[in-house]
Short mmCIF file of N, CA and C in Angstrom, two decimals:
data_model
loop_
_atom_site.label_atom_id
_atom_site.label_comp_id
_atom_site.label_asym_id
_atom_site.label_seq_id
_atom_site.Cartn_x
_atom_site.Cartn_y
_atom_site.Cartn_z
N UNK A 20 1.16 24.27 9.45
CA UNK A 20 0.76 23.07 8.73
C UNK A 20 -0.28 22.31 9.56
N UNK A 21 -1.24 21.74 8.86
CA UNK A 21 -2.30 20.99 9.54
C UNK A 21 -1.76 19.73 10.20
N UNK A 22 -2.47 19.24 11.20
CA UNK A 22 -2.02 18.04 11.90
C UNK A 22 -2.26 16.80 11.03
N UNK A 23 -1.51 15.74 11.35
CA UNK A 23 -1.67 14.49 10.61
C UNK A 23 -3.11 13.99 10.73
N UNK A 24 -3.69 14.09 11.93
CA UNK A 24 -5.05 13.57 12.11
C UNK A 24 -6.06 14.38 11.30
N UNK A 25 -5.88 15.71 11.23
CA UNK A 25 -6.79 16.53 10.41
C UNK A 25 -6.71 16.14 8.95
N UNK A 26 -5.50 15.87 8.46
CA UNK A 26 -5.34 15.46 7.06
C UNK A 26 -6.01 14.11 6.84
N UNK A 27 -5.79 13.17 7.75
CA UNK A 27 -6.44 11.85 7.63
C UNK A 27 -7.96 12.01 7.58
N UNK A 28 -8.49 12.84 8.46
CA UNK A 28 -9.95 13.05 8.50
C UNK A 28 -10.45 13.68 7.21
N UNK A 29 -9.72 14.68 6.69
CA UNK A 29 -10.14 15.37 5.45
C UNK A 29 -10.15 14.41 4.26
N UNK A 30 -9.09 13.60 4.13
CA UNK A 30 -9.00 12.65 3.02
C UNK A 30 -10.14 11.64 3.12
N UNK A 31 -10.35 11.11 4.31
CA UNK A 31 -11.41 10.13 4.51
C UNK A 31 -12.77 10.73 4.15
N UNK A 32 -13.00 11.96 4.57
CA UNK A 32 -14.27 12.64 4.29
C UNK A 32 -14.47 12.81 2.78
N UNK A 33 -13.41 13.26 2.08
CA UNK A 33 -13.50 13.46 0.63
C UNK A 33 -13.78 12.15 -0.10
N UNK A 34 -13.05 11.10 0.26
CA UNK A 34 -13.22 9.82 -0.43
C UNK A 34 -14.53 9.14 -0.06
N UNK A 35 -15.03 9.40 1.15
CA UNK A 35 -16.33 8.85 1.55
C UNK A 35 -17.46 9.41 0.70
N UNK A 36 -17.25 10.59 0.12
CA UNK A 36 -18.28 11.20 -0.72
C UNK A 36 -18.36 10.55 -2.10
N UNK A 37 -17.33 9.79 -2.46
CA UNK A 37 -17.36 9.11 -3.76
C UNK A 37 -18.34 7.95 -3.71
N UNK A 38 -19.17 7.81 -4.73
CA UNK A 38 -20.00 6.60 -4.79
C UNK A 38 -19.10 5.37 -4.87
N UNK A 39 -19.54 4.26 -4.29
CA UNK A 39 -18.73 3.04 -4.23
C UNK A 39 -18.25 2.61 -5.61
N UNK A 40 -19.11 2.71 -6.63
CA UNK A 40 -18.71 2.26 -7.96
C UNK A 40 -17.62 3.16 -8.55
N UNK A 41 -17.61 4.44 -8.20
CA UNK A 41 -16.58 5.36 -8.69
C UNK A 41 -15.25 5.05 -8.00
N UNK A 42 -15.30 4.82 -6.71
CA UNK A 42 -14.11 4.45 -5.94
C UNK A 42 -13.49 3.17 -6.52
N UNK A 43 -14.33 2.20 -6.79
CA UNK A 43 -13.86 0.92 -7.34
C UNK A 43 -13.30 1.11 -8.75
N UNK A 44 -14.00 1.89 -9.58
CA UNK A 44 -13.55 2.13 -10.96
C UNK A 44 -12.21 2.86 -10.97
N UNK A 45 -12.07 3.88 -10.14
CA UNK A 45 -10.81 4.63 -10.10
C UNK A 45 -9.67 3.75 -9.58
N UNK A 46 -9.96 2.88 -8.61
CA UNK A 46 -8.95 1.94 -8.12
C UNK A 46 -8.49 1.01 -9.23
N UNK A 47 -9.45 0.49 -10.00
CA UNK A 47 -9.14 -0.42 -11.10
C UNK A 47 -8.30 0.29 -12.16
N UNK A 48 -8.65 1.54 -12.48
CA UNK A 48 -7.89 2.31 -13.47
C UNK A 48 -6.45 2.55 -12.99
N UNK A 49 -6.28 2.85 -11.69
CA UNK A 49 -4.93 3.03 -11.14
C UNK A 49 -4.14 1.73 -11.20
N UNK A 50 -4.80 0.64 -10.86
CA UNK A 50 -4.13 -0.67 -10.92
C UNK A 50 -3.70 -0.97 -12.36
N UNK A 51 -4.57 -0.72 -13.31
CA UNK A 51 -4.24 -0.96 -14.73
C UNK A 51 -3.05 -0.10 -15.16
N UNK A 52 -3.05 1.16 -14.76
CA UNK A 52 -1.95 2.07 -15.09
C UNK A 52 -0.64 1.55 -14.50
N UNK A 53 -0.68 1.13 -13.25
CA UNK A 53 0.51 0.62 -12.57
C UNK A 53 1.03 -0.65 -13.24
N UNK A 54 0.12 -1.56 -13.60
CA UNK A 54 0.55 -2.83 -14.19
C UNK A 54 1.13 -2.66 -15.60
N UNK A 55 0.98 -1.47 -16.19
CA UNK A 55 1.59 -1.18 -17.49
C UNK A 55 3.01 -0.62 -17.35
N UNK A 56 3.41 -0.28 -16.12
CA UNK A 56 4.73 0.31 -15.88
C UNK A 56 5.82 -0.75 -15.95
N UNK A 57 7.00 -0.35 -16.39
CA UNK A 57 8.14 -1.26 -16.44
C UNK A 57 8.49 -1.81 -15.05
N UNK A 58 8.34 -0.98 -14.02
CA UNK A 58 8.63 -1.43 -12.65
C UNK A 58 7.82 -2.68 -12.31
N UNK A 59 6.56 -2.66 -12.68
CA UNK A 59 5.68 -3.81 -12.43
C UNK A 59 6.08 -4.99 -13.31
N UNK A 60 6.25 -4.72 -14.60
CA UNK A 60 6.53 -5.79 -15.55
C UNK A 60 7.83 -6.53 -15.21
N UNK A 61 8.84 -5.80 -14.74
CA UNK A 61 10.14 -6.41 -14.47
C UNK A 61 10.22 -7.10 -13.11
N UNK A 62 9.37 -6.72 -12.19
CA UNK A 62 9.43 -7.30 -10.84
C UNK A 62 8.90 -8.73 -10.84
N UNK A 63 9.66 -9.61 -10.21
CA UNK A 63 9.21 -11.00 -10.07
C UNK A 63 8.58 -11.24 -8.70
N UNK A 64 8.94 -10.38 -7.72
CA UNK A 64 8.44 -10.50 -6.36
C UNK A 64 7.87 -9.16 -5.93
N UNK A 65 6.58 -9.16 -5.59
CA UNK A 65 5.88 -7.91 -5.26
C UNK A 65 5.25 -8.02 -3.87
N UNK A 66 5.51 -7.00 -3.05
CA UNK A 66 4.88 -6.90 -1.74
C UNK A 66 3.67 -5.98 -1.85
N UNK A 67 2.53 -6.48 -1.42
CA UNK A 67 1.28 -5.72 -1.47
C UNK A 67 0.61 -5.83 -0.10
N UNK A 68 -0.50 -5.15 0.06
CA UNK A 68 -1.35 -5.34 1.23
C UNK A 68 -2.77 -5.55 0.72
N UNK A 69 -3.61 -6.10 1.56
CA UNK A 69 -5.03 -6.13 1.28
C UNK A 69 -5.54 -4.78 1.79
N UNK A 70 -5.93 -3.92 0.86
CA UNK A 70 -6.24 -2.54 1.20
C UNK A 70 -7.46 -2.40 2.11
N UNK A 71 -7.46 -1.25 2.77
CA UNK A 71 -8.61 -0.82 3.57
C UNK A 71 -8.91 0.62 3.17
N UNK A 72 -10.17 0.94 3.12
CA UNK A 72 -10.57 2.31 2.82
C UNK A 72 -9.89 3.25 3.81
N UNK A 73 -9.32 4.40 3.37
CA UNK A 73 -9.45 5.07 2.08
C UNK A 73 -8.33 4.76 1.09
N UNK A 74 -7.59 3.69 1.31
CA UNK A 74 -6.51 3.33 0.40
C UNK A 74 -7.08 2.86 -0.95
N UNK A 75 -6.28 3.04 -1.98
CA UNK A 75 -6.65 2.51 -3.30
C UNK A 75 -6.81 1.00 -3.15
N UNK A 76 -7.87 0.47 -3.73
CA UNK A 76 -8.15 -0.96 -3.62
C UNK A 76 -7.06 -1.78 -4.32
N UNK A 77 -6.52 -2.77 -3.59
CA UNK A 77 -5.41 -3.56 -4.13
C UNK A 77 -5.83 -4.92 -4.69
N UNK A 78 -7.09 -5.29 -4.57
CA UNK A 78 -7.53 -6.59 -5.08
C UNK A 78 -7.14 -6.80 -6.55
N UNK A 79 -7.29 -5.79 -7.43
CA UNK A 79 -6.89 -6.01 -8.83
C UNK A 79 -5.38 -6.25 -8.98
N UNK A 80 -4.57 -5.63 -8.11
CA UNK A 80 -3.12 -5.84 -8.17
C UNK A 80 -2.74 -7.24 -7.71
N UNK A 81 -3.37 -7.69 -6.64
CA UNK A 81 -3.08 -9.03 -6.13
C UNK A 81 -3.46 -10.06 -7.19
N UNK A 82 -4.67 -9.91 -7.75
CA UNK A 82 -5.13 -10.84 -8.78
C UNK A 82 -4.22 -10.78 -10.02
N UNK A 83 -3.83 -9.56 -10.42
CA UNK A 83 -2.98 -9.40 -11.59
C UNK A 83 -1.61 -10.03 -11.39
N UNK A 84 -1.02 -9.82 -10.22
CA UNK A 84 0.30 -10.39 -9.93
C UNK A 84 0.25 -11.91 -9.90
N UNK A 85 -0.78 -12.46 -9.28
CA UNK A 85 -0.91 -13.92 -9.24
C UNK A 85 -1.13 -14.48 -10.64
N UNK A 86 -1.95 -13.80 -11.45
CA UNK A 86 -2.22 -14.25 -12.82
C UNK A 86 -0.95 -14.22 -13.68
N UNK A 87 -0.03 -13.29 -13.35
CA UNK A 87 1.22 -13.17 -14.10
C UNK A 87 2.33 -14.04 -13.49
N UNK A 88 1.94 -14.91 -12.57
CA UNK A 88 2.89 -15.82 -11.91
C UNK A 88 4.02 -15.09 -11.19
N UNK A 89 3.72 -13.92 -10.65
CA UNK A 89 4.69 -13.22 -9.82
C UNK A 89 4.57 -13.77 -8.40
N UNK A 90 5.66 -13.67 -7.64
CA UNK A 90 5.60 -14.04 -6.23
C UNK A 90 4.94 -12.88 -5.50
N UNK A 91 3.87 -13.16 -4.76
CA UNK A 91 3.12 -12.13 -4.05
C UNK A 91 3.32 -12.33 -2.56
N UNK A 92 3.76 -11.26 -1.90
CA UNK A 92 3.96 -11.29 -0.46
C UNK A 92 3.03 -10.26 0.19
N UNK A 93 2.34 -10.71 1.24
CA UNK A 93 1.44 -9.83 1.98
C UNK A 93 1.86 -9.83 3.45
N UNK A 94 1.58 -8.74 4.17
CA UNK A 94 2.06 -8.66 5.54
C UNK A 94 1.14 -9.29 6.58
N UNK A 95 1.80 -9.73 7.65
CA UNK A 95 1.12 -10.07 8.90
C UNK A 95 1.70 -9.13 9.94
N UNK A 96 0.82 -8.57 10.76
CA UNK A 96 1.30 -7.61 11.75
C UNK A 96 1.37 -8.23 13.14
N UNK A 97 2.28 -7.72 13.92
CA UNK A 97 2.36 -8.05 15.34
C UNK A 97 2.08 -6.75 16.06
N UNK A 98 0.83 -6.59 16.50
CA UNK A 98 0.40 -5.33 17.09
C UNK A 98 1.14 -5.03 18.39
N UNK A 99 1.43 -6.05 19.15
CA UNK A 99 2.10 -5.85 20.44
C UNK A 99 3.49 -5.26 20.23
N UNK A 100 4.23 -5.80 19.26
CA UNK A 100 5.59 -5.31 18.99
C UNK A 100 5.61 -4.19 17.95
N UNK A 101 4.44 -3.91 17.34
CA UNK A 101 4.31 -2.90 16.29
C UNK A 101 5.25 -3.18 15.12
N UNK A 102 5.30 -4.45 14.72
CA UNK A 102 6.14 -4.87 13.60
C UNK A 102 5.29 -5.63 12.59
N UNK A 103 5.86 -5.88 11.44
CA UNK A 103 5.20 -6.70 10.44
C UNK A 103 6.24 -7.50 9.68
N UNK A 104 5.78 -8.60 9.11
CA UNK A 104 6.61 -9.45 8.25
C UNK A 104 5.75 -9.85 7.07
N UNK A 105 6.40 -10.06 5.93
CA UNK A 105 5.66 -10.43 4.73
C UNK A 105 5.78 -11.93 4.49
N UNK A 106 4.68 -12.51 3.97
CA UNK A 106 4.60 -13.94 3.71
C UNK A 106 4.03 -14.14 2.32
N UNK A 107 4.55 -15.14 1.61
CA UNK A 107 4.10 -15.43 0.26
C UNK A 107 2.73 -16.11 0.27
N UNK A 108 1.92 -15.75 -0.72
CA UNK A 108 0.65 -16.44 -0.95
C UNK A 108 0.60 -16.86 -2.42
N UNK A 109 -0.18 -17.88 -2.70
CA UNK A 109 -0.41 -18.28 -4.09
C UNK A 109 -1.88 -18.13 -4.47
N UNK A 110 -2.70 -17.76 -3.48
CA UNK A 110 -4.13 -17.58 -3.70
C UNK A 110 -4.70 -16.73 -2.57
N UNK A 111 -5.75 -15.99 -2.87
CA UNK A 111 -6.39 -15.21 -1.81
C UNK A 111 -7.14 -16.12 -0.83
N UNK A 112 -7.30 -17.40 -1.19
CA UNK A 112 -7.90 -18.36 -0.26
C UNK A 112 -6.99 -18.59 0.95
N UNK A 113 -5.74 -18.17 0.84
CA UNK A 113 -4.78 -18.36 1.93
C UNK A 113 -4.79 -17.21 2.93
N UNK A 114 -5.80 -16.34 2.84
CA UNK A 114 -5.90 -15.20 3.74
C UNK A 114 -6.94 -15.46 4.83
N UNK A 115 -6.71 -14.83 5.97
CA UNK A 115 -7.63 -14.92 7.09
C UNK A 115 -7.75 -13.53 7.71
N UNK A 116 -8.93 -13.20 8.20
CA UNK A 116 -9.14 -11.89 8.82
C UNK A 116 -8.67 -11.95 10.27
N UNK A 117 -7.83 -10.97 10.66
CA UNK A 117 -7.37 -10.94 12.05
C UNK A 117 -8.34 -10.15 12.91
N UNK A 118 -8.04 -10.03 14.19
CA UNK A 118 -8.98 -9.37 15.10
C UNK A 118 -9.09 -7.86 14.87
N UNK A 119 -8.22 -7.30 14.03
CA UNK A 119 -8.28 -5.88 13.71
C UNK A 119 -8.99 -5.61 12.39
N UNK A 120 -9.52 -6.67 11.79
CA UNK A 120 -10.23 -6.53 10.52
C UNK A 120 -9.32 -6.50 9.30
N UNK A 121 -8.05 -6.85 9.48
CA UNK A 121 -7.10 -6.89 8.37
C UNK A 121 -6.99 -8.31 7.84
N UNK A 122 -6.87 -8.46 6.53
CA UNK A 122 -6.68 -9.78 5.95
C UNK A 122 -5.19 -10.04 5.80
N UNK A 123 -4.76 -11.18 6.33
CA UNK A 123 -3.35 -11.56 6.36
C UNK A 123 -3.19 -13.00 5.90
N UNK A 124 -1.96 -13.36 5.47
CA UNK A 124 -1.70 -14.76 5.13
C UNK A 124 -1.89 -15.65 6.35
N UNK A 125 -2.51 -16.81 6.13
CA UNK A 125 -2.68 -17.77 7.22
C UNK A 125 -1.30 -18.25 7.68
N UNK A 126 -1.08 -18.28 8.98
CA UNK A 126 0.25 -18.63 9.49
C UNK A 126 0.79 -19.98 9.01
N UNK A 127 -0.04 -21.00 8.98
CA UNK A 127 0.46 -22.34 8.66
C UNK A 127 0.58 -22.59 7.15
N UNK A 128 0.01 -21.70 6.35
CA UNK A 128 -0.02 -21.94 4.90
C UNK A 128 0.89 -21.00 4.12
N UNK A 129 1.72 -20.23 4.82
CA UNK A 129 2.54 -19.26 4.10
C UNK A 129 3.99 -19.31 4.55
N UNK A 130 4.85 -18.92 3.65
CA UNK A 130 6.29 -18.95 3.85
C UNK A 130 6.80 -17.52 3.98
N UNK A 131 7.68 -17.27 4.92
CA UNK A 131 8.23 -15.94 5.15
C UNK A 131 9.00 -15.42 3.93
N UNK A 132 8.76 -14.17 3.60
CA UNK A 132 9.51 -13.48 2.53
C UNK A 132 10.54 -12.59 3.20
N UNK A 133 11.79 -12.79 2.87
CA UNK A 133 12.84 -11.94 3.44
C UNK A 133 12.74 -10.54 2.82
N UNK A 134 13.00 -9.48 3.60
CA UNK A 134 12.91 -8.12 3.05
C UNK A 134 13.75 -7.91 1.79
N UNK A 135 14.91 -8.56 1.70
CA UNK A 135 15.77 -8.36 0.52
C UNK A 135 15.25 -9.09 -0.72
N UNK A 136 14.22 -9.92 -0.57
CA UNK A 136 13.62 -10.62 -1.72
C UNK A 136 12.55 -9.76 -2.41
N UNK A 137 12.08 -8.73 -1.73
CA UNK A 137 10.97 -7.92 -2.24
C UNK A 137 11.50 -6.88 -3.23
N UNK A 138 11.22 -7.10 -4.52
CA UNK A 138 11.72 -6.22 -5.57
C UNK A 138 10.89 -4.95 -5.72
N UNK A 139 9.60 -5.09 -5.49
CA UNK A 139 8.66 -3.98 -5.65
C UNK A 139 7.72 -4.01 -4.45
N UNK A 140 7.68 -2.90 -3.72
CA UNK A 140 6.88 -2.83 -2.50
C UNK A 140 5.83 -1.75 -2.69
N UNK A 141 4.56 -2.14 -2.70
CA UNK A 141 3.47 -1.18 -2.84
C UNK A 141 3.10 -0.74 -1.42
N UNK A 142 3.35 0.53 -1.15
CA UNK A 142 3.20 1.07 0.20
C UNK A 142 1.85 1.78 0.32
N UNK A 143 1.04 1.36 1.27
CA UNK A 143 -0.26 2.00 1.44
C UNK A 143 -0.13 3.34 2.18
N UNK A 144 -1.18 4.11 2.15
CA UNK A 144 -1.17 5.37 2.90
C UNK A 144 -2.45 6.14 2.69
N UNK A 145 -2.57 7.22 3.45
CA UNK A 145 -3.74 8.07 3.40
C UNK A 145 -3.47 9.31 2.55
N UNK A 146 -2.25 9.85 2.66
CA UNK A 146 -1.90 11.07 1.93
C UNK A 146 -0.44 11.00 1.49
N UNK A 147 -0.14 11.69 0.38
CA UNK A 147 1.20 11.65 -0.20
C UNK A 147 1.55 13.01 -0.80
N UNK A 148 2.84 13.22 -1.02
CA UNK A 148 3.29 14.36 -1.82
C UNK A 148 3.96 13.79 -3.07
N UNK A 149 4.12 14.62 -4.09
CA UNK A 149 4.77 14.17 -5.32
C UNK A 149 6.23 13.82 -5.07
N UNK A 150 6.81 14.33 -3.99
CA UNK A 150 8.21 14.06 -3.67
C UNK A 150 8.40 12.82 -2.80
N UNK A 151 7.31 12.08 -2.54
CA UNK A 151 7.44 10.81 -1.84
C UNK A 151 7.14 10.83 -0.35
N UNK A 152 6.74 11.98 0.18
CA UNK A 152 6.32 11.98 1.59
C UNK A 152 5.02 11.20 1.70
N UNK A 153 4.84 10.52 2.83
CA UNK A 153 3.69 9.65 3.00
C UNK A 153 3.13 9.79 4.40
N UNK A 154 1.81 9.85 4.47
CA UNK A 154 1.11 9.83 5.75
C UNK A 154 0.28 8.56 5.79
N UNK A 155 0.63 7.66 6.70
CA UNK A 155 -0.09 6.40 6.82
C UNK A 155 -1.22 6.52 7.82
N UNK A 156 -1.63 5.38 8.33
CA UNK A 156 -2.73 5.37 9.31
C UNK A 156 -2.24 5.66 10.72
N UNK A 157 -0.93 5.75 10.91
CA UNK A 157 -0.41 6.16 12.21
C UNK A 157 0.27 5.09 13.02
N UNK A 158 0.32 3.86 12.50
CA UNK A 158 0.94 2.78 13.27
C UNK A 158 2.45 2.72 13.14
N UNK A 159 3.01 3.30 12.07
CA UNK A 159 4.45 3.30 11.86
C UNK A 159 5.03 1.97 11.38
N UNK A 160 4.18 1.03 10.99
CA UNK A 160 4.66 -0.29 10.59
C UNK A 160 5.60 -0.21 9.39
N UNK A 161 5.22 0.54 8.36
CA UNK A 161 6.06 0.64 7.17
C UNK A 161 7.34 1.43 7.45
N UNK A 162 7.26 2.46 8.27
CA UNK A 162 8.47 3.23 8.59
C UNK A 162 9.49 2.36 9.31
N UNK A 163 9.04 1.37 10.07
CA UNK A 163 9.97 0.46 10.74
C UNK A 163 10.45 -0.66 9.81
N UNK A 164 9.60 -1.09 8.87
CA UNK A 164 9.93 -2.21 7.99
C UNK A 164 10.80 -1.81 6.79
N UNK A 165 10.47 -0.70 6.15
CA UNK A 165 11.11 -0.34 4.87
C UNK A 165 12.64 -0.16 4.93
N UNK A 166 13.21 0.32 6.02
CA UNK A 166 14.68 0.43 6.02
C UNK A 166 15.42 -0.89 5.82
N UNK A 167 14.76 -2.02 6.05
CA UNK A 167 15.39 -3.33 5.84
C UNK A 167 15.26 -3.81 4.40
N UNK A 168 14.59 -3.04 3.56
CA UNK A 168 14.32 -3.43 2.17
C UNK A 168 15.19 -2.65 1.19
N UNK A 169 15.49 -3.29 0.06
CA UNK A 169 16.23 -2.58 -0.98
C UNK A 169 15.40 -2.41 -2.25
N UNK A 170 14.20 -2.99 -2.29
CA UNK A 170 13.35 -2.90 -3.46
C UNK A 170 12.77 -1.51 -3.67
N UNK A 171 12.21 -1.30 -4.85
CA UNK A 171 11.57 -0.03 -5.19
C UNK A 171 10.25 0.09 -4.45
N UNK A 172 10.02 1.25 -3.84
CA UNK A 172 8.74 1.49 -3.17
C UNK A 172 7.86 2.37 -4.04
N UNK A 173 6.60 1.98 -4.15
CA UNK A 173 5.62 2.68 -4.98
C UNK A 173 4.34 2.85 -4.17
N UNK A 174 3.71 4.01 -4.31
CA UNK A 174 2.41 4.23 -3.68
C UNK A 174 1.41 4.62 -4.75
N UNK A 175 0.22 4.07 -4.65
CA UNK A 175 -0.88 4.43 -5.54
C UNK A 175 -1.84 5.30 -4.75
N UNK A 176 -2.28 6.39 -5.36
CA UNK A 176 -3.22 7.24 -4.64
C UNK A 176 -4.15 7.97 -5.59
N UNK A 177 -5.29 8.36 -5.04
CA UNK A 177 -6.23 9.20 -5.78
C UNK A 177 -5.76 10.65 -5.68
N UNK A 178 -6.17 11.48 -6.62
CA UNK A 178 -5.73 12.88 -6.59
C UNK A 178 -6.15 13.57 -5.29
N UNK A 179 -7.23 13.11 -4.66
CA UNK A 179 -7.65 13.69 -3.38
C UNK A 179 -6.65 13.41 -2.26
N UNK A 180 -5.75 12.45 -2.49
CA UNK A 180 -4.76 12.09 -1.48
C UNK A 180 -3.41 12.79 -1.70
N UNK A 181 -3.31 13.59 -2.74
CA UNK A 181 -2.06 14.30 -3.04
C UNK A 181 -2.05 15.68 -2.39
N UNK A 182 -0.96 15.99 -1.71
CA UNK A 182 -0.80 17.27 -1.03
C UNK A 182 0.53 17.89 -1.45
N UNK A 183 0.64 19.22 -1.35
CA UNK A 183 1.89 19.88 -1.71
C UNK A 183 2.94 19.62 -0.63
N UNK A 184 2.52 19.43 0.61
CA UNK A 184 3.45 19.09 1.69
C UNK A 184 2.69 18.35 2.78
N UNK A 185 3.41 17.60 3.58
CA UNK A 185 2.83 16.86 4.70
C UNK A 185 3.76 16.98 5.90
N UNK A 186 3.19 16.96 7.10
CA UNK A 186 4.05 16.97 8.28
C UNK A 186 4.80 15.64 8.37
N UNK A 187 6.11 15.71 8.57
CA UNK A 187 6.89 14.49 8.67
C UNK A 187 7.76 14.54 9.92
N UNK A 188 8.24 13.37 10.29
CA UNK A 188 9.15 13.23 11.41
C UNK A 188 10.41 12.55 10.89
N UNK A 189 11.52 12.63 11.64
CA UNK A 189 12.80 12.08 11.15
C UNK A 189 12.74 10.59 10.75
N UNK A 190 11.89 9.81 11.40
CA UNK A 190 11.83 8.37 11.10
C UNK A 190 10.94 8.04 9.89
N UNK A 191 10.23 9.01 9.34
CA UNK A 191 9.34 8.76 8.21
C UNK A 191 10.16 8.42 6.97
N UNK A 192 9.80 7.34 6.31
CA UNK A 192 10.51 6.86 5.12
C UNK A 192 9.79 7.36 3.86
N UNK A 193 10.56 7.94 2.93
CA UNK A 193 9.99 8.41 1.67
C UNK A 193 9.70 7.24 0.74
N UNK A 194 8.71 7.41 -0.11
CA UNK A 194 8.36 6.43 -1.14
C UNK A 194 9.07 6.85 -2.42
N UNK A 195 9.62 5.87 -3.17
CA UNK A 195 10.38 6.16 -4.38
C UNK A 195 9.52 6.74 -5.51
N UNK A 196 8.31 6.23 -5.66
CA UNK A 196 7.47 6.63 -6.79
C UNK A 196 6.02 6.73 -6.34
N UNK A 197 5.34 7.79 -6.80
CA UNK A 197 3.92 8.00 -6.51
C UNK A 197 3.16 7.91 -7.83
N UNK A 198 2.13 7.08 -7.85
CA UNK A 198 1.27 6.99 -9.03
C UNK A 198 -0.13 7.41 -8.60
N UNK A 199 -0.61 8.51 -9.20
CA UNK A 199 -1.95 8.99 -8.88
C UNK A 199 -2.84 8.85 -10.12
N UNK A 200 -4.08 9.27 -9.97
CA UNK A 200 -5.06 9.14 -11.04
C UNK A 200 -4.54 9.58 -12.41
N UNK A 201 -3.77 10.65 -12.42
CA UNK A 201 -3.43 11.19 -13.73
C UNK A 201 -1.94 11.47 -13.92
N UNK A 202 -1.08 10.99 -12.99
CA UNK A 202 0.34 11.28 -13.17
C UNK A 202 1.22 10.32 -12.39
N UNK A 203 2.49 10.26 -12.76
CA UNK A 203 3.47 9.42 -12.09
C UNK A 203 4.62 10.33 -11.68
N UNK A 204 4.98 10.29 -10.41
CA UNK A 204 6.08 11.13 -9.91
C UNK A 204 7.10 10.26 -9.21
N UNK A 205 8.35 10.43 -9.56
CA UNK A 205 9.43 9.73 -8.87
C UNK A 205 10.18 10.72 -8.01
N UNK A 206 10.45 10.33 -6.76
CA UNK A 206 11.15 11.25 -5.87
C UNK A 206 12.65 11.12 -6.04
#
């Protein structure tokens, strides 16, 4: 099996070949598909991230959740401890870019979201399998955070990010549902 880094490089290379407008259009279509699902409609509290390439763009999801008056929680990371916590936002104006180029809730303007409050958690990643295996960027933040959550985990991905199998380790947490360009798979 190929190494995690080789897979990350291959996915990044494939998605980099997409014109920006195609990447954005496909992200919007995935967001629209997801927002039509019962999981989305029923959730009152949704954990999201501000995406970074090559992840599916989450701006439409954040805007959609806020427009539907859902509680939106976004993470702040602690790089030294390799942990993260989610904080509620009511507007994207409440975000600030950290020194790693990630957009996070401003510390003084956001309230901590307890892991058990998160009904729907959109988990980012670089590569996925239909059975819920996930390859992230390598920091392990979600693998450490998700065991404290009871909400449904969902990942959105482009078909270029779907693999028949991925290298995993015992601490890797599976995602409950994968939504790709043309299909929905529950593990």
